[in-house]
């Protein structure tokens, strides 16, 4: 990585190499100015290569967004215009007319080195040119461009500007294909609008997967037509006995559509065979003797199980997976498999083998938590590792065993990526079973070297889950996610990276969060006032 955070020479004094402001207008060096231009490398996640040049490019009332004849480039151009118009007050027409000026979006199939998600951003006096091989790359380029504009660009009312972008060239490709965030909508329900807001925030940091934990002991949150009581009974409550909620199929399609418009793929999770109290309460016939049982409103885990020896269990699993697969244009379907402590080891292996086969039957690639080690993994299966520093050698060996059978891993080490964990002991929100996760700790790992004996090629990517036992509101979710979400985003996108440098780029994002109305934790480990 050849990135330097103040590479454009537009930072302020105090750290070696910056402070030589180029003096191109009021944006230079104005510490409190809402229109201060970030330096070219001050982007999260860190770009692969940053070559700064002197000066800035300025967006003006005459700037056009040039997208050529491509509908895909036009969609990204319209998205960019939608972001920039409210704060700049500029018309920013999206046009197919070619020209050497303005913001130019180019899709070029010959740019093979940029891959499925990479891009190049070239900023000069005359223009800012974004080039990618695929639409996702152009979309990511737009996120970088946003971060290179003054933070006030994120506001939704007209701001004074000027709207400057540092000059130079960024070339950027991700380290990992899977860069995910998970929301547990089962412990507490989050509405379509709340999820959309989070999707927009994830997109800003180039997260490309949204994993929704849709079912758990406390609630079943997705309509299944063939088993309607899952929602009419199973969705009515939540942790603490609150009012619950669920997505209709149209709601869910809207989440999928919206996420796709931000180049995120939605991965639905239906957690089997444990974490199923809500399903068992909805359909007593899923219990061993057909007995009635209750939805759980506490936060304990590991007490519920589908009945592995009953045929109806597999009718249920087949119907649910079929209907969820139908709602899923993406590749992956997650079947949980964690903490099945109320299922015998033998039953677990039988159940997981059958459930994986159903996922394959409906054309999806199976994902499961790493307890999948207790069963035979299906060909192509992906396991999500959620261990932590204290995870036993035996459990780690199980994960190595999976990798030896060709399973790829999504890494979600709980003491780094779990956004539900407390930052400090004083925190009211959050859990701490894996320890405290201050912001510096959330960055303190390398996916390529994290698990001894797991080669980099076996790592599909990373994911930051938000479990919601203690979280009920958007403000709470954001407070837990920001800033730690950015650590995982960077570990997924960028190779390498040191905390002492990352923390400065992190601090540089705070003005943006404030402009966007994002609640965040002002960690003492981050020098908020120094940038
Ligand atoms: C565990 C558990 C979840 C909890 C979470 C809380 C996994 C994969 N299963 O993670 O049920 O909500 O911890 O941190």
Short mmCIF file of C-alpha atoms and ligand atoms in Angstrom, two decimals:
data_model
loop_
_atom_site.label_atom_id
_atom_site.label_comp_id
_atom_site.label_asym_id
_atom_site.label_seq_id
_atom_site.Cartn_x
_atom_site.Cartn_y
_atom_site.Cartn_z
CA UNK A 1 0.00 0.00 0.00
CA UNK A 2 1.53 3.29 -1.03
CA UNK A 3 -1.00 5.37 0.82
CA UNK A 4 -0.08 8.32 2.96
CA UNK A 5 -2.89 10.03 4.77
CA UNK A 6 -1.80 13.52 4.03
CA UNK A 7 -0.31 12.63 0.71
CA UNK A 8 -1.98 15.52 -1.02
CA UNK A 9 -0.14 17.97 1.15
CA UNK A 10 -3.41 19.47 2.29
CA UNK A 11 -3.44 18.44 5.88
CA UNK A 12 -2.44 20.71 8.74
CA UNK A 13 0.87 20.88 10.47
CA UNK A 14 1.95 18.60 13.26
CA UNK A 15 2.64 15.27 11.56
CA UNK A 16 5.64 14.77 9.37
CA UNK A 17 5.10 15.56 5.72
CA UNK A 18 1.89 17.51 5.86
CA UNK A 19 1.11 21.12 6.43
CA UNK A 20 2.33 22.32 3.05
CA UNK A 21 -1.14 23.51 2.10
CA UNK A 22 -1.25 24.34 -1.55
CA UNK A 23 -3.27 27.48 -1.03
CA UNK A 24 -5.90 26.78 -3.64
CA UNK A 25 -8.67 28.76 -2.09
CA UNK A 26 -10.42 28.85 1.23
CA UNK A 27 -10.51 25.09 1.60
CA UNK A 28 -6.82 24.93 2.44
CA UNK A 29 -6.01 24.38 6.08
CA UNK A 30 -9.16 25.98 7.52
CA UNK A 31 -9.40 23.80 10.60
CA UNK A 32 -12.99 24.55 11.52
CA UNK A 33 -14.21 25.26 8.01
CA UNK A 34 -16.97 22.87 7.01
CA UNK A 35 -15.57 23.01 3.50
CA UNK A 36 -12.05 21.79 4.27
CA UNK A 37 -10.75 19.44 1.61
CA UNK A 38 -9.47 16.10 2.89
CA UNK A 39 -6.09 14.93 1.60
CA UNK A 40 -6.12 12.47 -1.29
CA UNK A 41 -5.28 9.46 0.86
CA UNK A 42 -7.63 10.27 3.69
CA UNK A 43 -10.14 7.62 2.73
CA UNK A 44 -11.57 4.65 4.63
CA UNK A 45 -10.93 1.90 3.70
CA UNK A 46 -7.37 2.78 2.64
CA UNK A 47 -6.95 2.67 -1.15
CA UNK A 48 -4.34 0.35 -2.67
CA UNK A 49 -2.41 3.16 -4.33
CA UNK A 50 -2.50 6.94 -3.92
CA UNK A 51 -0.49 9.32 -6.10
CA UNK A 52 -1.21 12.88 -5.04
CA UNK A 53 -0.68 15.93 -7.23
CA UNK A 54 -0.69 19.58 -6.25
CA UNK A 55 -3.90 21.55 -6.11
CA UNK A 56 -7.58 20.77 -6.22
CA UNK A 57 -10.38 20.20 -8.68
CA UNK A 58 -13.50 22.25 -7.93
CA UNK A 59 -17.08 21.22 -8.63
CA UNK A 60 -19.08 24.25 -9.74
CA UNK A 61 -22.54 25.24 -10.93
CA UNK A 62 -21.38 24.26 -14.44
CA UNK A 63 -20.17 20.76 -13.57
CA UNK A 64 -21.87 17.95 -15.46
CA UNK A 65 -21.78 14.25 -14.61
CA UNK A 66 -20.82 12.50 -17.86
CA UNK A 67 -21.86 8.85 -18.06
CA UNK A 68 -21.62 8.00 -21.77
CA UNK A 69 -24.18 5.59 -23.21
CA UNK A 70 -24.06 3.01 -20.43
CA UNK A 71 -27.21 2.52 -18.34
CA UNK A 72 -25.09 1.11 -15.52
CA UNK A 73 -22.84 4.17 -15.47
CA UNK A 74 -25.95 6.36 -15.63
CA UNK A 75 -27.42 4.63 -12.54
CA UNK A 76 -24.22 5.35 -10.60
CA UNK A 77 -24.15 8.89 -11.99
CA UNK A 78 -27.71 9.53 -10.85
CA UNK A 79 -26.85 8.19 -7.41
CA UNK A 80 -23.84 10.52 -7.26
CA UNK A 81 -25.94 13.49 -8.38
CA UNK A 82 -28.52 12.62 -5.72
CA UNK A 83 -25.79 12.71 -3.08
CA UNK A 84 -24.24 15.98 -4.20
CA UNK A 85 -27.15 18.17 -5.29
CA UNK A 86 -28.74 18.96 -1.89
CA UNK A 87 -25.56 20.25 -0.24
CA UNK A 88 -23.82 21.82 -3.24
CA UNK A 89 -26.99 23.37 -4.61
CA UNK A 90 -25.53 22.74 -8.09
CA UNK A 91 -27.71 21.24 -10.84
CA UNK A 92 -25.12 18.55 -11.75
CA UNK A 93 -26.95 17.24 -14.83
CA UNK A 94 -26.28 13.59 -15.67
CA UNK A 95 -25.51 13.53 -19.38
CA UNK A 96 -24.39 11.08 -22.04
CA UNK A 97 -22.59 13.91 -23.84
CA UNK A 98 -18.88 13.38 -23.92
CA UNK A 99 -16.51 16.09 -22.80
CA UNK A 100 -13.12 16.62 -21.19
CA UNK A 101 -14.54 18.42 -18.18
CA UNK A 102 -16.81 17.58 -15.23
CA UNK A 103 -17.14 14.30 -13.37
CA UNK A 104 -16.70 11.50 -15.89
CA UNK A 105 -17.86 7.93 -15.18
CA UNK A 106 -16.39 5.32 -17.51
CA UNK A 107 -17.01 1.59 -17.67
CA UNK A 108 -14.29 -0.13 -19.64
CA UNK A 109 -14.25 -3.90 -20.12
CA UNK A 110 -10.55 -3.71 -21.06
CA UNK A 111 -9.61 -2.59 -17.52
CA UNK A 112 -9.16 -6.17 -16.41
CA UNK A 113 -6.74 -5.30 -13.60
CA UNK A 114 -9.56 -3.45 -11.83
CA UNK A 115 -11.49 -6.70 -11.45
CA UNK A 116 -15.08 -6.96 -10.25
CA UNK A 117 -14.95 -4.09 -7.78
CA UNK A 118 -11.81 -2.02 -8.39
CA UNK A 119 -11.67 1.49 -9.81
CA UNK A 120 -9.38 4.35 -10.70
CA UNK A 121 -10.05 7.94 -9.72
CA UNK A 122 -8.14 10.65 -11.56
CA UNK A 123 -8.60 14.19 -10.41
CA UNK A 124 -7.13 17.04 -12.44
CA UNK A 125 -7.80 20.69 -13.03
CA UNK A 126 -10.36 19.96 -15.74
CA UNK A 127 -12.12 16.85 -14.50
CA UNK A 128 -12.56 14.00 -12.09
CA UNK A 129 -12.59 10.73 -14.01
CA UNK A 130 -13.83 7.51 -12.43
CA UNK A 131 -13.00 4.34 -14.34
CA UNK A 132 -14.00 0.76 -13.57
CA UNK A 133 -14.49 -2.52 -15.31
CA UNK A 134 -17.79 -3.23 -13.54
CA UNK A 135 -20.59 -1.04 -12.15
CA UNK A 136 -19.69 -2.02 -8.56
CA UNK A 137 -16.24 -0.52 -9.12
CA UNK A 138 -17.75 2.76 -10.31
CA UNK A 139 -20.00 2.76 -7.27
CA UNK A 140 -17.02 2.30 -4.96
CA UNK A 141 -15.20 5.11 -6.82
CA UNK A 142 -18.13 7.37 -5.99
CA UNK A 143 -17.73 6.51 -2.28
CA UNK A 144 -14.09 7.54 -2.49
CA UNK A 145 -15.01 10.76 -4.28
CA UNK A 146 -17.53 11.55 -1.52
CA UNK A 147 -14.85 11.15 1.11
CA UNK A 148 -12.50 13.44 -0.83
CA UNK A 149 -15.04 16.25 -0.79
CA UNK A 150 -15.51 18.39 2.31
CA UNK A 151 -17.63 16.67 4.99
CA UNK A 152 -20.43 19.23 4.57
CA UNK A 153 -21.22 17.60 1.23
CA UNK A 154 -23.12 14.99 3.28
CA UNK A 155 -25.64 17.53 4.56
CA UNK A 156 -29.09 17.61 3.04
CA UNK A 157 -29.40 21.39 2.80
CA UNK A 158 -27.39 23.86 0.70
CA UNK A 159 -23.95 24.64 2.11
CA UNK A 160 -21.45 27.30 1.07
CA UNK A 161 -18.66 25.14 -0.42
CA UNK A 162 -16.29 25.45 -2.25
CA UNK A 163 -16.55 21.83 -3.42
CA UNK A 164 -12.97 20.85 -3.88
CA UNK A 165 -11.38 17.45 -4.54
CA UNK A 166 -7.62 17.00 -4.15
CA UNK A 167 -5.82 16.26 -7.40
CA UNK A 168 -4.01 13.06 -8.16
CA UNK A 169 -4.73 9.42 -8.92
CA UNK A 170 -6.13 6.64 -6.77
CA UNK A 171 -6.08 3.07 -8.03
CA UNK A 172 -7.92 0.73 -5.77
CA UNK A 173 -8.92 -2.94 -5.67
CA UNK A 174 -10.24 -4.86 -2.67
CA UNK A 175 -8.27 -7.53 -0.82
CA UNK A 176 -11.33 -9.75 -0.16
CA UNK A 177 -14.48 -10.41 -2.17
CA UNK A 178 -16.74 -10.74 0.89
CA UNK A 179 -16.98 -7.67 3.11
CA UNK A 180 -20.07 -8.05 5.20
CA UNK A 181 -22.15 -6.53 7.95
CA UNK A 182 -24.84 -8.42 9.83
CA UNK A 183 -27.89 -7.13 11.65
CA UNK A 184 -29.77 -9.33 14.12
CA UNK A 185 -33.38 -8.30 13.50
CA UNK A 186 -34.64 -11.22 15.60
CA UNK A 187 -33.74 -10.10 19.15
CA UNK A 188 -35.10 -6.66 18.36
CA UNK A 189 -36.82 -5.89 15.09
CA UNK A 190 -35.52 -3.17 12.78
CA UNK A 191 -37.81 -1.75 10.10
CA UNK A 192 -37.16 -1.57 6.37
CA UNK A 193 -36.38 2.14 6.72
CA UNK A 194 -33.89 1.50 9.52
CA UNK A 195 -32.15 -1.16 7.45
CA UNK A 196 -32.00 1.13 4.41
CA UNK A 197 -30.33 3.81 6.48
CA UNK A 198 -27.69 1.32 7.61
CA UNK A 199 -27.23 0.07 4.04
CA UNK A 200 -26.39 3.62 2.96
CA UNK A 201 -23.83 3.85 5.74
CA UNK A 202 -22.31 0.47 4.83
CA UNK A 203 -21.99 1.49 1.19
CA UNK A 204 -19.90 4.52 2.17
CA UNK A 205 -17.25 2.12 3.46
CA UNK A 206 -17.44 -0.33 0.55
CA UNK A 207 -19.18 -3.11 2.48
CA UNK A 208 -20.77 -5.35 -0.15
CA UNK A 209 -22.79 -7.93 1.83
CA UNK A 210 -25.72 -7.43 4.19
CA UNK A 211 -26.37 -10.52 6.29
CA UNK A 212 -29.74 -10.46 8.03
CA UNK A 213 -30.15 -12.75 11.05
CA UNK A 214 -33.88 -13.23 10.49
CA UNK A 215 -34.87 -15.82 13.08
CA UNK A 216 -34.02 -16.67 16.63
CA UNK A 217 -35.58 -17.79 19.90
CA UNK A 218 -37.11 -14.36 20.42
CA UNK A 219 -38.74 -13.86 17.04
CA UNK A 220 -39.28 -15.02 13.48
CA UNK A 221 -39.00 -11.93 11.25
CA UNK A 222 -39.75 -13.03 7.68
CA UNK A 223 -43.07 -14.10 6.18
CA UNK A 224 -43.22 -17.72 4.97
CA UNK A 225 -46.48 -18.31 3.06
CA UNK A 226 -46.60 -22.06 3.67
CA UNK A 227 -46.10 -21.64 7.45
CA UNK A 228 -48.00 -18.42 8.23
CA UNK A 229 -47.98 -18.82 12.01
CA UNK A 230 -44.21 -18.26 11.98
CA UNK A 231 -45.04 -14.58 11.78
CA UNK A 232 -48.61 -14.37 13.13
CA UNK A 233 -47.43 -16.12 16.30
CA UNK A 234 -43.63 -16.17 16.12
CA UNK A 235 -43.05 -12.47 15.40
CA UNK A 236 -45.20 -10.84 18.04
CA UNK A 237 -42.56 -10.22 20.65
CA UNK A 238 -38.84 -9.56 21.18
CA UNK A 239 -36.19 -9.51 23.88
CA UNK A 240 -37.70 -8.00 26.99
CA UNK A 241 -41.24 -8.75 25.79
CA UNK A 242 -41.47 -5.82 23.35
CA UNK A 243 -43.80 -5.74 20.38
CA UNK A 244 -41.67 -7.50 17.73
CA UNK A 245 -42.40 -7.23 14.02
CA UNK A 246 -41.56 -8.95 10.75
CA UNK A 247 -40.92 -8.31 7.07
CA UNK A 248 -43.64 -9.16 4.58
CA UNK A 249 -42.24 -10.63 1.39
CA UNK A 250 -42.65 -7.25 -0.28
CA UNK A 251 -40.79 -5.57 2.57
CA UNK A 252 -37.98 -8.03 2.17
CA UNK A 253 -37.89 -7.59 -1.61
CA UNK A 254 -37.61 -3.87 -1.02
CA UNK A 255 -34.58 -4.41 1.24
CA UNK A 256 -33.00 -6.65 -1.40
CA UNK A 257 -33.73 -4.12 -4.15
CA UNK A 258 -32.40 -1.19 -2.15
CA UNK A 259 -29.28 -3.05 -1.09
CA UNK A 260 -28.65 -4.03 -4.73
CA UNK A 261 -28.94 -0.38 -5.74
CA UNK A 262 -26.03 0.19 -3.33
CA UNK A 263 -24.17 -2.86 -4.67
CA UNK A 264 -24.78 -4.94 -1.55
CA UNK A 265 -25.94 -8.53 -1.74
CA UNK A 266 -28.36 -9.63 0.98
CA UNK A 267 -27.60 -12.93 2.73
CA UNK A 268 -30.63 -14.21 4.64
CA UNK A 269 -30.00 -16.35 7.72
CA UNK A 270 -32.53 -18.81 9.06
CA UNK A 271 -30.91 -20.23 12.16
CA UNK A 272 -31.35 -24.03 12.56
CA UNK A 273 -31.54 -26.37 14.47
CA UNK A 274 -31.03 -24.32 17.68
CA UNK A 275 -32.21 -20.74 18.20
CA UNK A 276 -35.65 -21.92 17.11
CA UNK A 277 -37.95 -21.23 20.09
CA UNK A 278 -40.08 -18.80 18.04
CA UNK A 279 -40.68 -21.42 15.34
CA UNK A 280 -41.40 -24.13 17.90
CA UNK A 281 -43.89 -21.87 19.68
CA UNK A 282 -45.63 -21.14 16.36
CA UNK A 283 -46.00 -24.82 15.39
CA UNK A 284 -46.19 -27.22 18.35
CA UNK A 285 -46.00 -30.14 15.89
CA UNK A 286 -42.30 -29.28 15.47
CA UNK A 287 -41.76 -30.20 19.13
CA UNK A 288 -40.96 -33.86 20.00
CA UNK A 289 -44.42 -34.67 21.38
CA UNK A 290 -46.34 -31.91 19.64
CA UNK A 291 -46.41 -30.02 22.91
CA UNK A 292 -46.93 -26.26 23.08
CA UNK A 293 -43.97 -24.10 23.96
CA UNK A 294 -43.24 -20.42 24.45
CA UNK A 295 -41.40 -17.77 22.52
CA UNK A 296 -38.39 -16.71 24.52
CA UNK A 297 -38.01 -13.11 25.62
CA UNK A 298 -34.80 -13.52 27.63
CA UNK A 299 -31.26 -13.53 26.25
CA UNK A 300 -30.08 -17.03 27.14
CA UNK A 301 -29.00 -19.27 24.27
CA UNK A 302 -28.61 -22.97 23.58
CA UNK A 303 -31.90 -24.39 24.90
CA UNK A 304 -34.09 -24.86 21.80
CA UNK A 305 -33.87 -27.43 19.01
CA UNK A 306 -35.84 -28.63 16.06
CA UNK A 307 -36.78 -32.30 16.38
CA UNK A 308 -34.24 -34.04 14.20
CA UNK A 309 -36.03 -37.40 14.09
CA UNK A 310 -39.41 -36.11 12.85
CA UNK A 311 -40.38 -35.96 9.17
CA UNK A 312 -42.32 -32.75 9.60
CA UNK A 313 -39.07 -31.02 10.55
CA UNK A 314 -37.79 -31.57 7.02
CA UNK A 315 -41.06 -30.45 5.41
CA UNK A 316 -40.63 -27.27 7.42
CA UNK A 317 -36.95 -26.83 6.49
CA UNK A 318 -37.66 -27.49 2.82
CA UNK A 319 -40.55 -25.03 2.64
CA UNK A 320 -38.70 -22.31 4.50
CA UNK A 321 -35.50 -22.63 2.51
CA UNK A 322 -37.43 -22.79 -0.78
CA UNK A 323 -39.36 -19.61 -0.02
CA UNK A 324 -36.32 -17.76 1.27
CA UNK A 325 -34.24 -18.88 -1.73
CA UNK A 326 -36.98 -17.51 -4.00
CA UNK A 327 -36.56 -14.13 -2.35
CA UNK A 328 -32.79 -14.25 -2.74
CA UNK A 329 -31.14 -13.22 -6.00
CA UNK A 330 -27.72 -13.55 -4.34
CA UNK A 331 -25.53 -16.60 -4.11
CA UNK A 332 -25.60 -17.34 -0.39
CA UNK A 333 -28.12 -18.67 2.11
CA UNK A 334 -27.07 -18.91 5.76
CA UNK A 335 -28.53 -21.69 7.92
CA UNK A 336 -26.98 -20.76 11.26
CA UNK A 337 -26.03 -23.96 13.04
CA UNK A 338 -24.52 -22.18 16.06
CA UNK A 339 -25.01 -23.06 19.72
CA UNK A 340 -27.19 -26.10 19.09
CA UNK A 341 -26.54 -27.19 22.66
CA UNK A 342 -29.96 -28.80 22.97
CA UNK A 343 -29.30 -31.02 19.94
CA UNK A 344 -27.15 -34.13 20.38
CA UNK A 345 -23.92 -34.20 18.35
CA UNK A 346 -25.24 -37.07 16.33
CA UNK A 347 -28.53 -35.34 15.59
CA UNK A 348 -26.68 -32.15 14.72
CA UNK A 349 -24.59 -33.91 12.09
CA UNK A 350 -27.70 -35.55 10.59
CA UNK A 351 -29.67 -32.34 10.57
CA UNK A 352 -26.96 -30.12 9.12
CA UNK A 353 -26.25 -32.56 6.34
CA UNK A 354 -29.93 -32.59 5.35
CA UNK A 355 -30.36 -28.83 5.65
CA UNK A 356 -27.26 -28.16 3.53
CA UNK A 357 -28.64 -30.45 0.84
CA UNK A 358 -31.88 -28.44 0.78
CA UNK A 359 -29.93 -25.22 0.25
CA UNK A 360 -28.10 -26.82 -2.67
CA UNK A 361 -31.39 -28.14 -4.06
CA UNK A 362 -32.69 -24.56 -4.27
CA UNK A 363 -29.55 -23.38 -6.02
CA UNK A 364 -27.76 -21.53 -3.24
CA UNK A 365 -24.35 -21.78 -1.62
CA UNK A 366 -24.66 -22.66 2.04
CA UNK A 367 -23.16 -20.56 4.80
CA UNK A 368 -23.20 -21.68 8.44
CA UNK A 369 -21.48 -20.61 11.64
CA UNK A 370 -18.25 -22.51 12.23
CA UNK A 371 -20.00 -25.11 14.41
CA UNK A 372 -20.57 -26.69 11.01
CA UNK A 373 -17.36 -28.50 12.00
CA UNK A 374 -19.69 -30.87 13.86
CA UNK A 375 -21.15 -32.08 10.56
CA UNK A 376 -19.93 -32.99 7.09
CA UNK A 377 -19.72 -29.76 5.07
CA UNK A 378 -21.44 -29.69 1.68
CA UNK A 379 -19.25 -29.07 -1.38
CA UNK A 380 -18.64 -25.32 -1.67
CA UNK A 381 -19.89 -24.59 1.87
CA UNK A 382 -18.76 -21.42 3.61
CA UNK A 383 -18.26 -21.26 7.38
CA UNK A 384 -18.42 -18.09 9.43
CA UNK A 385 -15.84 -18.12 12.20
CA UNK A 386 -16.93 -16.27 15.34
CA UNK A 387 -14.32 -17.48 17.82
CA UNK A 388 -12.09 -15.19 19.84
CA UNK A 389 -8.70 -15.20 21.51
CA UNK A 390 -9.90 -17.69 24.14
CA UNK A 391 -11.41 -20.13 21.68
CA UNK A 392 -10.13 -23.60 22.50
CA UNK A 393 -7.52 -25.44 20.47
CA UNK A 394 -10.07 -28.20 19.85
CA UNK A 395 -12.57 -25.78 18.37
CA UNK A 396 -9.90 -24.19 16.21
CA UNK A 397 -8.84 -27.64 15.04
CA UNK A 398 -12.43 -28.25 13.95
CA UNK A 399 -12.28 -25.13 11.83
CA UNK A 400 -8.98 -26.26 10.29
CA UNK A 401 -10.70 -29.54 9.53
CA UNK A 402 -13.38 -27.68 7.61
CA UNK A 403 -10.78 -25.74 5.66
CA UNK A 404 -9.04 -29.02 4.86
CA UNK A 405 -12.30 -30.16 3.27
CA UNK A 406 -12.39 -27.11 1.01
CA UNK A 407 -14.63 -24.88 3.13
CA UNK A 408 -13.95 -21.15 2.77
CA UNK A 409 -14.19 -18.86 5.79
CA UNK A 410 -15.85 -15.59 6.59
CA UNK A 411 -13.99 -14.21 9.59
CA UNK A 412 -15.97 -12.54 12.34
CA UNK A 413 -13.68 -12.84 15.37
CA UNK A 414 -15.97 -11.81 18.19
CA UNK A 415 -13.35 -9.84 20.11
CA UNK A 416 -12.59 -7.73 17.00
CA UNK A 417 -15.64 -7.58 14.76
CA UNK A 418 -18.65 -8.02 17.06
CA UNK A 419 -20.29 -4.63 17.10
CA UNK A 420 -22.63 -5.63 19.94
CA UNK A 421 -19.72 -5.82 22.36
CA UNK A 422 -19.04 -3.11 24.91
CA UNK A 423 -16.29 -0.63 24.16
CA UNK A 424 -15.51 -0.21 27.85
CA UNK A 425 -16.68 -1.69 31.15
CA UNK A 426 -18.62 1.51 31.85
CA UNK A 427 -20.78 1.12 28.76
CA UNK A 428 -24.48 0.48 29.36
CA UNK A 429 -25.18 -1.06 25.98
CA UNK A 430 -23.74 -4.28 24.72
CA UNK A 431 -22.45 -7.66 25.82
CA UNK A 432 -18.95 -8.65 26.87
CA UNK A 433 -18.66 -12.42 26.76
CA UNK A 434 -15.68 -12.10 24.38
CA UNK A 435 -14.20 -9.19 26.34
CA UNK A 436 -14.27 -5.46 25.76
CA UNK A 437 -13.75 -4.28 22.20
CA UNK A 438 -12.33 -0.76 22.14
CA UNK A 439 -11.83 0.76 18.72
CA UNK A 440 -8.09 0.04 18.60
CA UNK A 441 -8.78 -3.62 19.36
CA UNK A 442 -11.34 -3.83 16.57
CA UNK A 443 -8.53 -2.96 14.13
CA UNK A 444 -5.89 -5.19 15.73
CA UNK A 445 -5.95 -8.23 13.47
CA UNK A 446 -5.07 -9.41 9.98
CA UNK A 447 -7.56 -11.67 8.20
CA UNK A 448 -4.76 -13.29 6.18
CA UNK A 449 -2.88 -14.40 9.30
CA UNK A 450 -5.60 -14.56 11.91
CA UNK A 451 -6.13 -18.30 12.18
CA UNK A 452 -2.97 -20.38 12.40
CA UNK A 453 -2.87 -22.90 9.61
CA UNK A 454 -5.56 -21.23 7.50
CA UNK A 455 -4.10 -19.98 4.22
CA UNK A 456 -5.19 -16.62 2.86
CA UNK A 457 -6.88 -18.32 -0.10
CA UNK A 458 -9.32 -19.99 2.29
CA UNK A 459 -10.49 -16.61 3.58
CA UNK A 460 -13.46 -15.40 1.58
CA UNK A 461 -13.64 -12.26 3.65
CA UNK A 462 -14.77 -10.59 6.85
CA UNK A 463 -18.01 -9.58 8.52
CA UNK A 464 -19.03 -7.31 11.39
CA UNK A 465 -22.22 -8.50 13.10
CA UNK A 466 -24.52 -6.38 15.25
CA UNK A 467 -26.39 -8.64 17.66
CA UNK A 468 -29.29 -6.81 19.22
CA UNK A 469 -30.02 -8.31 22.63
CA UNK A 470 -29.36 -4.86 24.14
CA UNK A 471 -30.00 -2.66 21.10
CA UNK A 472 -33.39 -1.36 20.03
CA UNK A 473 -32.95 1.91 18.18
CA UNK A 474 -31.08 3.29 15.20
CA UNK A 475 -29.09 5.55 17.51
CA UNK A 476 -27.97 2.58 19.60
CA UNK A 477 -27.07 0.53 16.55
CA UNK A 478 -25.03 3.39 15.09
CA UNK A 479 -23.32 4.11 18.39
CA UNK A 480 -22.07 0.52 18.50
CA UNK A 481 -21.15 0.39 14.80
CA UNK A 482 -19.33 3.71 14.53
CA UNK A 483 -16.39 3.77 14.49
CA UNK A 484 -15.73 0.00 14.77
CA UNK A 485 -17.52 -0.91 11.56
CA UNK A 486 -14.76 0.93 9.70
CA UNK A 487 -12.09 -1.34 11.18
CA UNK A 488 -13.71 -4.40 9.66
CA UNK A 489 -14.44 -2.54 6.41
CA UNK A 490 -10.76 -1.70 6.12
CA UNK A 491 -9.57 -5.19 7.09
CA UNK A 492 -11.75 -6.52 4.28
CA UNK A 493 -10.79 -4.02 1.60
CA UNK A 494 -7.18 -3.03 2.27
CA UNK A 495 -4.03 -5.06 2.78
CA UNK A 496 -1.91 -4.09 5.75
CA UNK A 497 -2.49 -0.89 7.67
CA UNK A 498 -1.26 0.40 11.02
CA UNK A 499 -3.46 1.62 13.83
CA UNK A 500 -1.46 4.84 14.34
CA UNK A 501 -2.24 5.89 10.82
CA UNK A 502 -5.75 4.42 10.62
CA UNK A 503 -6.85 6.30 13.73
CA UNK A 504 -6.15 9.59 11.98
CA UNK A 505 -8.23 8.64 8.97
CA UNK A 506 -10.94 7.48 11.37
CA UNK A 507 -10.91 10.84 13.11
CA UNK A 508 -11.26 12.47 9.69
CA UNK A 509 -14.62 10.71 9.23
CA UNK A 510 -16.28 12.27 12.27
CA UNK A 511 -17.27 15.47 10.48
CA UNK A 512 -18.98 13.33 7.87
CA UNK A 513 -20.92 11.37 10.52
CA UNK A 514 -22.00 14.61 12.11
CA UNK A 515 -23.15 15.97 8.74
CA UNK A 516 -25.11 12.76 8.17
CA UNK A 517 -26.59 12.68 11.66
CA UNK A 518 -24.85 9.41 12.55
CA UNK A 519 -24.49 8.71 16.27
CA UNK A 520 -20.99 7.49 17.16
CA UNK A 521 -18.79 6.63 20.10
CA UNK A 522 -16.13 9.24 20.71
CA UNK A 523 -13.44 6.78 21.68
CA UNK A 524 -10.46 8.19 23.58
CA UNK A 525 -8.26 5.99 21.38
CA UNK A 526 -9.01 8.19 18.35
CA UNK A 527 -7.53 11.73 18.08
CA UNK A 528 -10.78 13.39 17.03
CA UNK A 529 -9.57 16.92 17.44
CA UNK A 530 -6.24 16.54 15.68
CA UNK A 531 -7.44 16.35 12.12
C1 LIG B 1 -23.09 -15.42 19.55
C2 LIG B 1 -24.41 -16.12 19.43
C3 LIG B 1 -25.57 -15.16 19.26
C4 LIG B 1 -25.45 -13.99 20.23
C5 LIG B 1 -24.11 -13.33 20.08
C6 LIG B 1 -23.94 -12.19 21.07
C7 LIG B 1 -23.26 -16.34 17.52
C8 LIG B 1 -22.86 -16.73 16.18
N1 LIG B 1 -24.22 -16.90 18.23
O1 LIG B 1 -22.70 -15.32 18.16
O2 LIG B 1 -26.78 -15.84 19.44
O3 LIG B 1 -26.47 -13.07 19.96
O4 LIG B 1 -23.06 -14.24 20.27
O5 LIG B 1 -22.68 -11.60 21.03
#
